[in-house]
Coordinates of C-alpha atoms in Angstrom, one line a residue:
X1 CA -32.1 24.9 -21.5
X2 CA -32.3 21.1 -20.7
X3 CA -30.1 20.3 -23.8
X4 CA -27.4 23.1 -22.6
X5 CA -27.5 21.6 -18.9
X6 CA -26.8 18.1 -20.4
X7 CA -23.9 19.5 -22.5
X8 CA -22.3 21.2 -19.6
X9 CA -22.6 18.4 -17.4
X10 CA -20.9 16.0 -19.9
X11 CA -18.2 18.4 -20.5
X12 CA -17.6 18.3 -17.0
X13 CA -17.6 14.7 -16.7
X14 CA -15.1 14.5 -19.5
X15 CA -12.8 17.0 -17.7
X16 CA -13.0 14.7 -14.7
X17 CA -12.2 11.6 -16.6
X18 CA -9.6 13.5 -18.5
X19 CA -8.0 14.7 -15.2
X20 CA -8.3 11.1 -13.6
X21 CA -6.5 9.6 -16.5
X22 CA -3.5 12.2 -16.3
X23 CA -3.3 11.4 -12.6
X24 CA -2.1 8.1 -13.4
X25 CA 0.3 9.1 -15.9
X26 CA 2.1 12.4 -14.6
X27 CA 5.5 12.3 -13.3
X28 CA 6.1 14.9 -10.5
X29 CA 9.9 15.3 -10.9
X30 CA 10.5 18.6 -12.2
X31 CA 12.0 18.7 -16.1
X32 CA 14.5 20.9 -17.2
X33 CA 12.6 23.8 -19.1
X34 CA 13.8 27.2 -20.5
X35 CA 13.3 29.8 -17.7
X36 CA 12.9 32.8 -20.1
X37 CA 10.2 31.1 -22.6
X38 CA 7.1 32.3 -20.6
X39 CA 4.7 30.9 -18.1
X40 CA 2.4 29.3 -21.0
X41 CA 5.5 27.4 -22.4
X42 CA 6.6 26.3 -18.9
X43 CA 3.0 24.4 -18.5
X44 CA 2.6 23.3 -21.6
X45 CA 6.0 21.8 -21.9
X46 CA 5.8 20.7 -18.7
X47 CA 3.1 18.6 -19.1
X48 CA 4.3 17.2 -22.4
X49 CA 7.5 15.8 -20.6
X50 CA 5.5 14.5 -17.6
X51 CA 3.1 12.3 -19.3
X52 CA 4.4 8.9 -19.1
X53 CA 2.0 7.1 -21.9
X54 CA 1.2 7.5 -25.2
X55 CA -1.8 9.4 -26.7
X56 CA -3.7 6.0 -27.6
X57 CA -3.5 4.6 -24.1
X58 CA -4.5 7.6 -22.4
X59 CA -7.5 8.1 -24.8
X60 CA -8.5 4.4 -24.1
X61 CA -8.2 4.9 -20.3
X62 CA -10.1 8.2 -20.5
X63 CA -13.1 6.8 -22.6
X64 CA -13.4 3.9 -20.1
X65 CA -13.6 6.3 -17.0
X66 CA -16.1 8.5 -18.9
X67 CA -18.5 5.2 -19.4
X68 CA -18.1 4.0 -16.0
X69 CA -18.5 7.4 -14.6
X70 CA -22.0 7.6 -16.7
X71 CA -23.2 4.3 -15.5
X72 CA -22.3 5.4 -11.7
X73 CA -24.3 8.5 -12.1
X74 CA -27.2 6.8 -13.5
X75 CA -27.3 4.4 -10.6
X76 CA -26.4 6.7 -7.8
X77 CA -29.7 8.0 -6.2
X78 CA -28.1 9.6 -3.1
X79 CA -25.3 12.0 -2.8
X80 CA -23.0 11.5 0.5
X81 CA -21.6 15.0 1.1
X82 CA -19.2 13.6 3.7
X83 CA -17.9 11.5 1.2
X84 CA -16.7 14.6 -1.4
X85 CA -15.0 16.2 1.6
X86 CA -13.1 13.1 2.5
X87 CA -12.3 12.2 -0.7
X88 CA -10.8 15.9 -1.5
X89 CA -8.9 15.5 1.9
X90 CA -7.5 12.1 0.7
X91 CA -6.8 13.4 -2.8
X92 CA -4.5 16.1 -1.5
X93 CA -2.7 13.6 1.0
X94 CA -1.9 11.4 -2.3
X95 CA -0.6 14.7 -3.8
X96 CA 1.7 15.3 -0.9
X97 CA 2.6 11.8 -1.0
X98 CA 4.0 12.1 -4.7
X99 CA 6.2 15.0 -3.4
X100 CA 7.5 13.0 -0.6
X101 CA 8.6 10.2 -3.1
X102 CA 10.6 12.7 -5.0
X103 CA 12.9 14.3 -2.2
X104 CA 11.1 14.0 1.1
X105 CA 9.5 17.5 0.6
X106 CA 6.5 19.4 -0.9
X107 CA 8.7 21.4 -3.0
X108 CA 8.4 19.9 -6.3
X109 CA 4.5 20.3 -6.3
X110 CA 4.4 24.1 -6.6
X111 CA 8.3 24.9 -7.8
X112 CA 6.8 26.3 -11.0
X113 CA 3.7 27.3 -12.9
X114 CA 3.9 23.7 -14.8
X115 CA 4.3 21.9 -11.4
X116 CA 1.3 23.8 -9.9
X117 CA -1.0 23.0 -12.9
X118 CA 0.0 19.2 -12.5
X119 CA -0.9 19.4 -8.8
X120 CA -4.3 20.8 -9.7
X121 CA -5.1 18.4 -12.3
X122 CA -3.9 15.5 -9.8
X123 CA -6.3 16.6 -7.0
X124 CA -9.4 16.8 -9.3
X125 CA -8.6 13.6 -10.8
X126 CA -7.9 11.9 -7.7
X127 CA -10.8 13.3 -5.9
X128 CA -13.0 12.0 -8.9
X129 CA -11.5 8.5 -8.9
X130 CA -12.1 8.4 -5.2
X131 CA -15.8 9.5 -5.4
X132 CA -16.1 6.7 -8.2
X133 CA -14.6 4.1 -6.0
X134 CA -16.8 5.2 -3.1
X135 CA -20.2 5.5 -5.2
X136 CA -19.5 1.8 -6.5
X137 CA -19.0 0.4 -3.0
X138 CA -22.0 2.2 -1.4
X139 CA -24.1 1.0 -4.4
X140 CA -22.6 -2.5 -4.1
X141 CA -22.9 -2.9 -0.5
X142 CA -26.4 -1.3 -0.5
X143 CA -27.6 -4.5 -2.6
X144 CA -26.2 -6.9 0.0
X145 CA -29.7 -7.4 1.7
X146 CA -30.2 -11.1 1.9
X147 CA -27.5 -13.9 2.4
X148 CA -26.5 -15.3 -0.9
X149 CA -27.2 -19.0 -0.2
X150 CA -25.5 -21.7 -2.3
X151 CA -27.7 -24.3 -4.0
X152 CA -27.9 -27.4 -1.6
X153 CA -25.5 -30.3 -2.6
X154 CA -25.1 -33.8 -1.4
X155 CA -21.3 -33.8 -1.9
X156 CA -19.4 -35.0 1.3
X157 CA -17.3 -31.8 0.9
X158 CA -20.4 -29.4 1.0
X159 CA -22.0 -31.6 3.8
X160 CA -19.1 -31.4 6.2
X161 CA -18.6 -27.7 5.5
X162 CA -22.4 -27.4 6.7
X163 CA -22.3 -29.7 9.6
X164 CA -19.1 -28.6 10.9
X165 CA -18.3 -25.3 9.7
X166 CA -15.6 -24.4 12.2
X167 CA -13.4 -27.5 11.8
X168 CA -14.1 -27.2 8.0
X169 CA -12.6 -23.7 7.8
X170 CA -9.7 -24.6 10.5
X171 CA -8.7 -27.6 8.3
X172 CA -8.9 -25.5 4.9
X173 CA -6.8 -22.7 6.5
X174 CA -4.1 -25.4 7.8
X175 CA -3.9 -27.1 4.4
X176 CA -3.0 -23.6 2.8
X177 CA -0.7 -22.4 5.7
X178 CA 1.3 -25.4 6.8
X179 CA 3.3 -25.7 3.3
X180 CA 4.5 -22.1 4.2
X181 CA 5.5 -23.1 7.6
X182 CA 7.4 -26.4 6.4
X183 CA 9.2 -24.6 3.5
X184 CA 10.4 -21.7 6.2
X185 CA 12.0 -24.4 8.3
X186 CA 13.3 -23.9 10.8
X187 CA 11.8 -20.3 10.9
X188 CA 11.9 -16.9 9.6
X189 CA 13.1 -14.4 12.3
X190 CA 12.9 -10.7 12.8
X191 CA 16.0 -8.9 14.3
X192 CA 14.4 -7.6 17.4
X193 CA 13.9 -11.5 18.4
X194 CA 17.3 -11.9 18.4
X195 CA 17.7 -8.9 20.5
X196 CA 15.4 -10.6 22.9
X197 CA 17.5 -13.8 22.9
X198 CA 20.6 -11.7 23.3
X199 CA 19.2 -10.5 26.5
X200 CA 17.6 -13.8 27.7
X201 CA 20.7 -15.6 27.5
X202 CA 22.7 -13.2 29.3
X203 CA 24.7 -11.6 26.6
X204 CA 23.2 -8.1 27.2
X205 CA 21.3 -6.4 29.7
X206 CA 17.6 -7.6 29.9
X207 CA 15.5 -4.8 29.6
X208 CA 11.9 -3.8 29.1
X209 CA 12.5 -2.3 26.0
X210 CA 10.8 -5.4 24.2
X211 CA 7.8 -7.0 26.0
X212 CA 9.5 -8.9 28.9
X213 CA 7.0 -11.9 28.5
X214 CA 7.8 -12.4 25.0
X215 CA 11.3 -12.4 25.6
X216 CA 10.9 -15.3 28.3
X217 CA 8.6 -17.2 26.0
X218 CA 10.8 -17.0 23.0
X219 CA 13.8 -17.9 25.4
X220 CA 12.1 -20.9 26.7
X221 CA 11.3 -22.3 23.2
X222 CA 14.9 -21.6 22.3
X223 CA 16.2 -23.2 25.5
X224 CA 14.0 -26.3 24.8
X225 CA 15.3 -26.5 21.2
X226 CA 18.8 -26.4 22.5
X227 CA 18.0 -29.2 25.2
X228 CA 17.0 -31.4 22.1
X229 CA 20.3 -30.8 20.4
X230 CA 19.4 -27.6 18.3
X231 CA 18.1 -24.2 19.0
X232 CA 16.4 -24.4 15.4
X233 CA 14.3 -27.0 16.7
X234 CA 12.8 -24.7 19.4
X235 CA 12.1 -22.0 16.5
X236 CA 10.4 -24.6 14.3
X237 CA 8.2 -25.7 17.1
X238 CA 7.2 -22.0 17.8
X239 CA 6.3 -21.5 14.1
X240 CA 4.4 -24.7 14.0
X241 CA 2.5 -23.8 17.1
X242 CA 2.0 -20.3 15.9
X243 CA 0.6 -21.5 12.6
X244 CA -2.0 -23.8 14.7
X245 CA -3.1 -20.9 16.9
X246 CA -3.6 -18.3 14.1
X247 CA -5.7 -20.9 12.0
X248 CA -7.8 -21.3 14.8
X249 CA -8.3 -17.9 15.2
X250 CA -8.6 -17.4 11.3
X251 CA -11.2 -20.3 11.2
X252 CA -13.0 -18.6 13.9
X253 CA -13.3 -15.3 12.0
X254 CA -14.4 -17.1 9.1
X255 CA -17.1 -19.0 10.9
X256 CA -18.1 -15.7 12.5
X257 CA -18.6 -13.9 9.3
X258 CA -21.0 -17.0 8.1
X259 CA -22.6 -16.6 11.3
X260 CA -23.2 -12.9 10.8
X261 CA -25.0 -14.2 7.6
X262 CA -22.7 -12.2 5.4
X263 CA -22.7 -12.7 1.6
X264 CA -21.2 -16.0 0.3
X265 CA -18.8 -13.9 -1.7
X266 CA -17.5 -12.1 1.4
X267 CA -16.6 -15.3 3.2
X268 CA -14.9 -16.8 0.4
X269 CA -13.0 -13.5 -0.2
X270 CA -11.9 -13.4 3.3
X271 CA -10.5 -16.9 3.0
X272 CA -8.7 -16.1 -0.3
X273 CA -7.0 -13.0 1.4
X274 CA -6.0 -15.1 4.1
X275 CA -4.6 -17.8 2.0
X276 CA -3.1 -15.6 -0.6
X277 CA -2.0 -12.3 0.7
X278 CA 1.7 -12.3 1.9
X279 CA 0.5 -10.2 5.0
X280 CA -1.0 -13.4 6.3
X281 CA 1.0 -16.1 4.8
X282 CA 4.3 -14.5 5.3
X283 CA 3.9 -13.5 9.0
X284 CA 2.5 -16.8 10.3
X285 CA 5.7 -18.5 9.3
X286 CA 7.9 -15.4 11.2
X287 CA 8.8 -15.2 14.7
X288 CA 7.9 -11.6 15.5
X289 CA 6.0 -10.4 18.4
X290 CA 3.6 -8.7 16.1
X291 CA 2.3 -11.9 14.6
X292 CA 0.6 -13.2 18.0
X293 CA -0.3 -9.7 19.0
X294 CA -2.1 -8.9 15.8
X295 CA -4.0 -12.3 15.9
X296 CA -5.1 -11.5 19.6
X297 CA -6.4 -8.4 18.4
X298 CA -8.5 -10.2 16.0
X299 CA -9.5 -12.7 18.4
X300 CA -10.5 -9.7 20.7
X301 CA -12.5 -8.3 18.2
X302 CA -14.4 -11.4 17.3
X303 CA -15.3 -11.7 20.8
X304 CA -16.8 -8.1 21.1
X305 CA -18.8 -9.1 18.2
X306 CA -20.5 -11.9 20.1
X307 CA -20.6 -9.5 23.2
X308 CA -22.7 -7.0 21.1
X309 CA -24.9 -9.9 19.6
X310 CA -26.2 -10.7 23.0
X311 CA -24.6 -9.2 26.2
X312 CA -26.1 -11.2 29.1
X313 CA -25.9 -14.7 27.3
X314 CA -22.2 -13.9 26.4
X315 CA -21.1 -13.8 30.0
X316 CA -22.8 -17.3 30.9
X317 CA -20.6 -18.9 28.4
X318 CA -17.2 -20.2 29.8
X319 CA -15.9 -20.5 26.4
X320 CA -16.4 -16.9 25.5
X321 CA -15.1 -15.9 28.7
X322 CA -12.2 -17.8 28.3
X323 CA -11.4 -16.3 24.9
X324 CA -11.9 -12.7 26.0
X325 CA -9.5 -13.2 28.7
X326 CA -7.1 -14.9 26.6
X327 CA -7.3 -12.0 24.1
X328 CA -7.0 -9.3 26.7
X329 CA -4.1 -11.0 28.5
X330 CA -2.0 -11.6 24.9
X331 CA -2.5 -8.1 23.7
X332 CA -0.8 -6.7 26.8
X333 CA 2.1 -9.4 27.1
X334 CA 3.0 -9.4 23.5
X335 CA 3.1 -5.6 22.7
X336 CA 3.2 -2.7 25.0
X337 CA 0.5 -0.7 22.9
X338 CA -1.8 -3.4 23.2
X339 CA -3.3 -1.6 26.5
X340 CA -4.4 1.7 24.7
X341 CA -7.1 -0.7 22.7
X342 CA -8.1 -2.6 25.8
X343 CA -8.3 0.8 28.0
X344 CA -10.4 2.8 25.5
X345 CA -12.8 -0.1 24.5
X346 CA -13.0 -1.0 28.6
X347 CA -14.3 2.5 29.2
X348 CA -16.7 2.3 26.0
X349 CA -18.0 -1.1 27.2
X350 CA -18.4 0.0 30.8
X351 CA -20.5 3.1 29.7
X352 CA -22.7 0.9 27.3
X353 CA -23.0 -1.5 30.3
X354 CA -24.3 1.5 32.6
X355 CA -26.5 3.3 30.1
X356 CA -27.8 0.0 28.3
X357 CA -31.5 -0.2 27.9
X358 CA -33.2 -1.9 29.7
X359 CA -30.9 -0.8 32.3
X360 CA -28.7 -3.5 34.3
X361 CA -28.8 -3.4 38.1
X362 CA -26.0 -1.8 40.0
X363 CA -24.8 -5.5 41.0
X364 CA -24.7 -6.6 37.3
X365 CA -22.8 -3.6 36.4
X366 CA -19.9 -4.1 39.3
X367 CA -20.1 -7.8 38.0
X368 CA -19.5 -7.0 34.3
X369 CA -16.9 -4.2 35.3
X370 CA -15.1 -6.7 37.4
X371 CA -15.0 -9.2 34.2
X372 CA -13.6 -6.4 31.9
X373 CA -10.9 -5.3 34.4
X374 CA -9.8 -8.9 35.6
X375 CA -8.0 -9.9 32.4
X376 CA -6.0 -6.5 32.5
X377 CA -5.1 -7.2 36.4
X378 CA -4.0 -10.8 35.5
X379 CA -1.7 -9.6 32.5
X380 CA -0.1 -6.8 34.7
X381 CA 0.4 -9.4 37.2
X382 CA 2.1 -11.9 34.9
X383 CA 4.3 -9.0 33.6
X384 CA 5.4 -7.8 37.1
X385 CA 6.2 -11.5 37.9
X386 CA 8.3 -11.9 34.8
X387 CA 9.9 -8.5 35.5
X388 CA 10.7 -9.6 39.3
X389 CA 11.8 -13.0 38.5
X390 CA 14.1 -12.0 35.9
X391 CA 15.5 -8.9 37.1
X392 CA 14.3 -6.8 34.3
X393 CA 15.6 -3.3 34.1
X394 CA 12.7 -1.1 33.5
X395 CA 14.5 2.2 32.2
X396 CA 12.7 5.4 33.7
X397 CA 11.4 7.3 30.8
X398 CA 11.4 4.4 28.4
X399 CA 7.6 4.7 27.8
X400 CA 7.8 8.6 27.3
X401 CA 10.6 7.7 24.8
X402 CA 8.1 5.4 22.8
X403 CA 5.3 7.8 23.2
X404 CA 6.9 10.9 21.8
X405 CA 7.9 9.6 18.1
X406 CA 5.9 12.3 16.7
X407 CA 7.0 15.4 18.3
X408 CA 10.6 14.2 18.2
X409 CA 10.5 13.5 14.4
X410 CA 9.0 17.2 14.0
X411 CA 11.7 18.6 16.3
X412 CA 14.5 16.9 14.3
X413 CA 13.0 18.0 10.8
X414 CA 12.7 21.5 12.1
X415 CA 16.3 21.4 13.3
X416 CA 17.5 19.9 9.8
X417 CA 15.6 22.8 7.8
X418 CA 15.7 25.5 10.2
X419 CA 18.4 24.8 12.5
X420 CA 20.3 28.2 11.4
X421 CA 17.5 30.5 12.4
X422 CA 16.8 28.7 15.8
X423 CA 17.7 30.7 18.7
X424 CA 20.6 29.0 21.1
X425 CA 18.5 29.1 23.9
X426 CA 16.0 27.1 22.5
X427 CA 18.6 24.8 20.9
X428 CA 19.8 24.2 24.8
X429 CA 16.5 23.6 26.1
X430 CA 15.8 20.8 23.6
X431 CA 19.1 19.4 24.3
X432 CA 17.9 18.5 27.8
X433 CA 15.4 16.0 26.5
X434 CA 17.1 14.9 23.4
X435 CA 20.3 15.4 21.7
X436 CA 19.7 18.5 19.7
X437 CA 23.1 18.6 18.1
X438 CA 22.7 15.1 16.6
X439 CA 19.2 15.5 15.3
X440 CA 19.7 17.3 11.9
X441 CA 22.4 14.8 11.1
X442 CA 20.4 11.5 12.1
X443 CA 16.9 12.6 11.0
X444 CA 15.5 9.9 8.6
X445 CA 11.9 11.1 7.2
X446 CA 10.8 7.4 7.1
X447 CA 11.8 6.2 10.7
X448 CA 11.9 7.8 13.9
X449 CA 14.2 5.2 15.6
X450 CA 17.4 7.3 14.9
X451 CA 16.1 10.4 16.6
X452 CA 14.5 8.7 19.5
X453 CA 18.0 6.9 20.1
X454 CA 19.1 10.4 21.1
X455 CA 16.6 10.6 24.0
X456 CA 18.0 11.9 27.4
X457 CA 16.9 9.7 30.0
X458 CA 18.1 12.3 32.7
X459 CA 15.5 14.9 31.7
X460 CA 13.2 16.3 34.7
X461 CA 9.8 17.6 34.6
X462 CA 10.9 21.0 34.4
X463 CA 12.9 20.0 31.3
X464 CA 9.9 18.6 29.5
X465 CA 7.8 21.5 30.4
X466 CA 10.3 23.8 28.8
X467 CA 10.7 21.5 25.8
X468 CA 7.1 21.8 25.0
X469 CA 6.9 25.2 25.1
X470 CA 9.7 25.2 22.5
X471 CA 8.0 22.9 20.7
X472 CA 4.7 24.9 20.4
X473 CA 6.9 28.0 19.7
X474 CA 8.5 26.4 16.8
X475 CA 5.0 25.0 15.4
X476 CA 3.7 28.5 14.9
X477 CA 6.7 29.6 13.3
X478 CA 6.9 26.9 10.7
X479 CA 3.5 24.5 11.1
X480 CA 4.0 23.0 7.7
X481 CA 7.4 21.5 8.7
X482 CA 5.5 19.6 11.7
X483 CA 2.6 18.5 9.4
X484 CA 5.3 17.3 6.9
X485 CA 7.4 15.3 9.2
X486 CA 4.4 13.2 10.3
X487 CA 2.8 12.7 6.9
X488 CA 6.3 11.8 5.5
X489 CA 6.6 9.2 7.7
X490 CA 3.0 8.0 7.5
X491 CA 1.6 8.6 4.2
X492 CA 1.7 4.8 3.4
X493 CA -1.2 4.5 5.6
X494 CA -3.5 6.1 2.8
X495 CA -1.4 6.0 -0.6
X496 CA -1.9 2.7 -2.4
X497 CA 0.4 3.4 -5.3
X498 CA 3.5 2.5 -3.1
X499 CA 4.2 -0.9 -2.7
X500 CA 5.0 -1.4 1.2
X501 CA 6.2 -5.0 2.1
X502 CA 8.6 -6.6 4.3
X503 CA 9.7 -10.3 4.5
X504 CA 11.9 -12.2 6.7
X505 CA 13.3 -15.0 4.9
X506 CA 15.9 -16.5 7.2
X507 CA 16.7 -17.8 10.7
X508 CA 20.3 -16.2 10.7
X509 CA 19.6 -12.4 10.5
X510 CA 22.7 -10.8 8.8
X511 CA 22.2 -7.4 9.7
X512 CA 21.9 -8.3 13.5
X513 CA 24.7 -6.7 15.3
X514 CA 26.2 -9.8 17.2
X515 CA 27.0 -12.7 14.7
X516 CA 29.0 -14.2 17.5
X517 CA 25.9 -14.7 19.6
X518 CA 24.0 -16.3 16.8
X519 CA 27.0 -18.6 15.9
X520 CA 27.3 -19.5 19.6
X521 CA 23.7 -20.7 20.1
X522 CA 23.9 -22.5 16.7
X523 CA 21.4 -20.5 14.4
X524 CA 20.9 -22.1 11.1
X525 CA 22.8 -20.1 8.4
X526 CA 21.0 -21.6 5.5
X527 CA 17.6 -22.6 5.3
X528 CA 16.7 -26.1 5.1
X529 CA 14.7 -25.9 1.9
X530 CA 16.6 -23.0 0.7
X531 CA 15.5 -23.2 -2.9
X532 CA 11.9 -23.6 -2.1
X533 CA 12.1 -21.0 0.6
X534 CA 13.6 -18.4 -2.1
X535 CA 10.8 -19.3 -4.3
X536 CA 8.4 -18.9 -1.6
X537 CA 9.4 -15.2 -0.9
X538 CA 9.8 -14.5 -4.6
X539 CA 6.1 -15.5 -4.9
X540 CA 5.2 -13.4 -2.2
X541 CA 6.6 -10.4 -3.8
X542 CA 4.9 -11.4 -7.1
X543 CA 1.6 -11.4 -5.3
X544 CA 2.4 -7.8 -4.2
X545 CA 2.8 -6.8 -7.8
X546 CA -0.2 -8.4 -9.5
X547 CA -3.5 -7.0 -9.7
X548 CA -6.5 -7.8 -7.2
X549 CA -3.8 -9.7 -4.8
X550 CA -1.7 -6.6 -4.9
X551 CA -4.7 -4.5 -3.6
X552 CA -5.3 -7.0 -0.6
X553 CA -1.6 -6.7 0.0
X554 CA -1.7 -3.0 0.6
X555 CA -2.5 -1.2 3.9
X556 CA -3.9 1.9 2.3
X557 CA -6.7 0.1 0.6
X558 CA -8.0 -1.6 4.1
X559 CA -7.7 2.2 5.6
X560 CA -9.8 3.6 2.4
X561 CA -12.3 0.9 3.0
X562 CA -12.5 1.8 6.6
X563 CA -13.0 5.5 5.8
X564 CA -15.9 4.6 3.5
X565 CA -17.6 2.1 5.7
X566 CA -17.6 4.9 8.5
X567 CA -18.8 7.6 6.2
X568 CA -21.5 5.3 4.9
X569 CA -22.5 4.2 8.3
X570 CA -22.9 7.9 9.6
X571 CA -24.9 8.8 6.3
X572 CA -27.3 6.0 7.1
X573 CA -27.4 6.7 10.6
X574 CA -26.1 3.0 11.5
X575 CA -25.2 3.7 14.9
X576 CA -24.7 -0.2 16.0
X577 CA -21.7 -0.3 13.5
X578 CA -19.3 2.2 14.7
X579 CA -18.0 0.6 18.0
X580 CA -16.3 -1.9 16.0
X581 CA -14.3 0.5 14.1
X582 CA -12.5 2.0 17.5
X583 CA -9.8 -0.9 17.8
X584 CA -8.8 -0.3 14.3
X585 CA -8.9 3.5 14.6
X586 CA -6.7 3.0 17.6
X587 CA -4.4 0.7 15.9
X588 CA -4.0 3.4 13.1
X589 CA -3.0 6.0 15.7
X590 CA -0.7 3.8 17.5
X591 CA 1.1 3.3 13.9
X592 CA 1.2 7.1 13.5
X593 CA 2.7 7.4 16.9
X594 CA 5.2 4.6 16.4
X595 CA 8.6 4.4 14.8
X596 CA 7.9 3.6 11.3
X597 CA 5.2 2.1 8.8
X598 CA 7.3 2.2 5.5
X599 CA 9.1 -1.2 5.2
X600 CA 7.5 -2.3 8.7
X601 CA 4.2 -3.3 7.8
X602 CA 3.8 -5.6 10.9
X603 CA 2.9 -2.6 13.0
X604 CA -0.3 -2.4 10.9
X605 CA -1.1 -6.1 10.8
X606 CA -4.1 -5.6 13.3
X607 CA -5.7 -3.1 10.8
X608 CA -5.4 -5.7 7.8
X609 CA -6.6 -8.6 9.8
X610 CA -9.7 -6.8 11.2
X611 CA -11.2 -5.3 8.0
X612 CA -12.8 -8.6 6.6
X613 CA -14.7 -9.0 9.9
X614 CA -15.7 -5.2 10.2
X615 CA -17.1 -5.4 6.7
X616 CA -19.2 -8.2 7.7
X617 CA -20.5 -6.5 10.6
X618 CA -21.4 -3.5 8.9
X619 CA -23.4 -5.7 6.5
X620 CA -25.2 -7.4 9.3
X621 CA -26.1 -4.2 11.0
X622 CA -27.1 -2.6 7.8
X623 CA -29.3 -5.3 7.0
X624 CA -30.8 -5.2 10.6
X625 CA -31.6 -1.6 10.7

């Protein structure tokens, strides 16, 4: 009996490893096969034509997976059921991603018996792979019980890092980052920044589409550069100041990770990611509102860690209060969606203050509540002053236009695929809030901006009520269309087999719509160190493609890590950890509701920057259970 169970278990393991191997080597493009040859022929011939590696390579990979699985099963003592469920869901999301990469639909996944079999094999293999990764991660993190101290050394370098840890990390980060900033002289600029400058210098209407504070701030730097003889000087001053401030925050993160008594490997790994990942090195040299915003979120998260470590002592520190206020204010002023994190976390912190044990007095609760609200009031006050001082046009309905990317994309996809069966009455209702008759033509699965551009600012409350009734009707008619519209745009958040990068490598942006303006203000048409800058960008691209460094330059890797940490925390009843995931989860929701993630990784930078600290805090709370 025991021998029979052993054989069945091993046969099942072989099957799982076989499926995992095929998962990496299956093409989902539909091959040309005889239609009249029968189902079995369709399946076997489809599989034969879809496998990308030869039998020898697949055999070696399958054997490697098999022995790794045996070792994991031997070491794993506990089974986390929630992990299996999440892995299965994630495996299906990966499968859907394969379909979207072919033709932006799921049709290729079930268009023939052979395609269905490939899909089944893929899901089984992906689920097993994810389960193995999750088990390895759980085993590894569970073993991190004590701080791994380095042996004492008398070298000046070691002494300095021990006696001045923050200054040590700050100087080390600067040494790595400053060359990037110099080589990108005068600056790499994102297109939206030129749009902001276009408005600041009066070439177009000054609107609140971009955060007015950011527009004014970059306008001041540009004006200062012009007063010195070149706008490019102002740009370079911005990137230098940005590098210094971001390095100061990054050093603060590394210092805090050490303070949390994280394993030494995690501190070093966090530094190496910051030093090598283009998600850091590329964006600290780029003028774009997402860089200061993302580091402001990171600073806010660090301050929340200190707040949770000692609530009462925290509010007695002028330095902590100043940093907390600064991060709150910057988050609101540099991006419109910064308020979502602050509002949700503000409510959480207020409730935690009210129900904290031992309980605070009503006077203390009122005082802490005031300290939480004050930076929000200051930020909104600054924003209103800028809007009034610079006569900024705040378009009615602009916030609604930005917030409704998801339903607009769903409506546009419905119009594209089911426009012929849509009643004229429904088309007319949709047309009152967004130009229905343009939707099918402008719809792009990966970005919602072309659809949102058809927004009708004149829509009334009654128009919106009627639209959402139609939106709901169409959902019940073809629910998969809505699901496909949202996942097709955002699957890069969880699908790691797709490289997703975007580099800004010049001051003069060729695709910006007004070259006359850039020429007029004197934007540098060639970079100062052009060849070195090209090499820098090429190096970033190489890092995205290499093993290990490529993994740390992939947003899906960070999100999968976040998913596992949450599962582990729930399984082990690690309650003190969950709060730190709230800002990261909200950042993911903001990306989901945003215009795009593919080729626009800047929207996900807060997630990337937060995860080393989140991992360190997870280990710290696990150790102190």
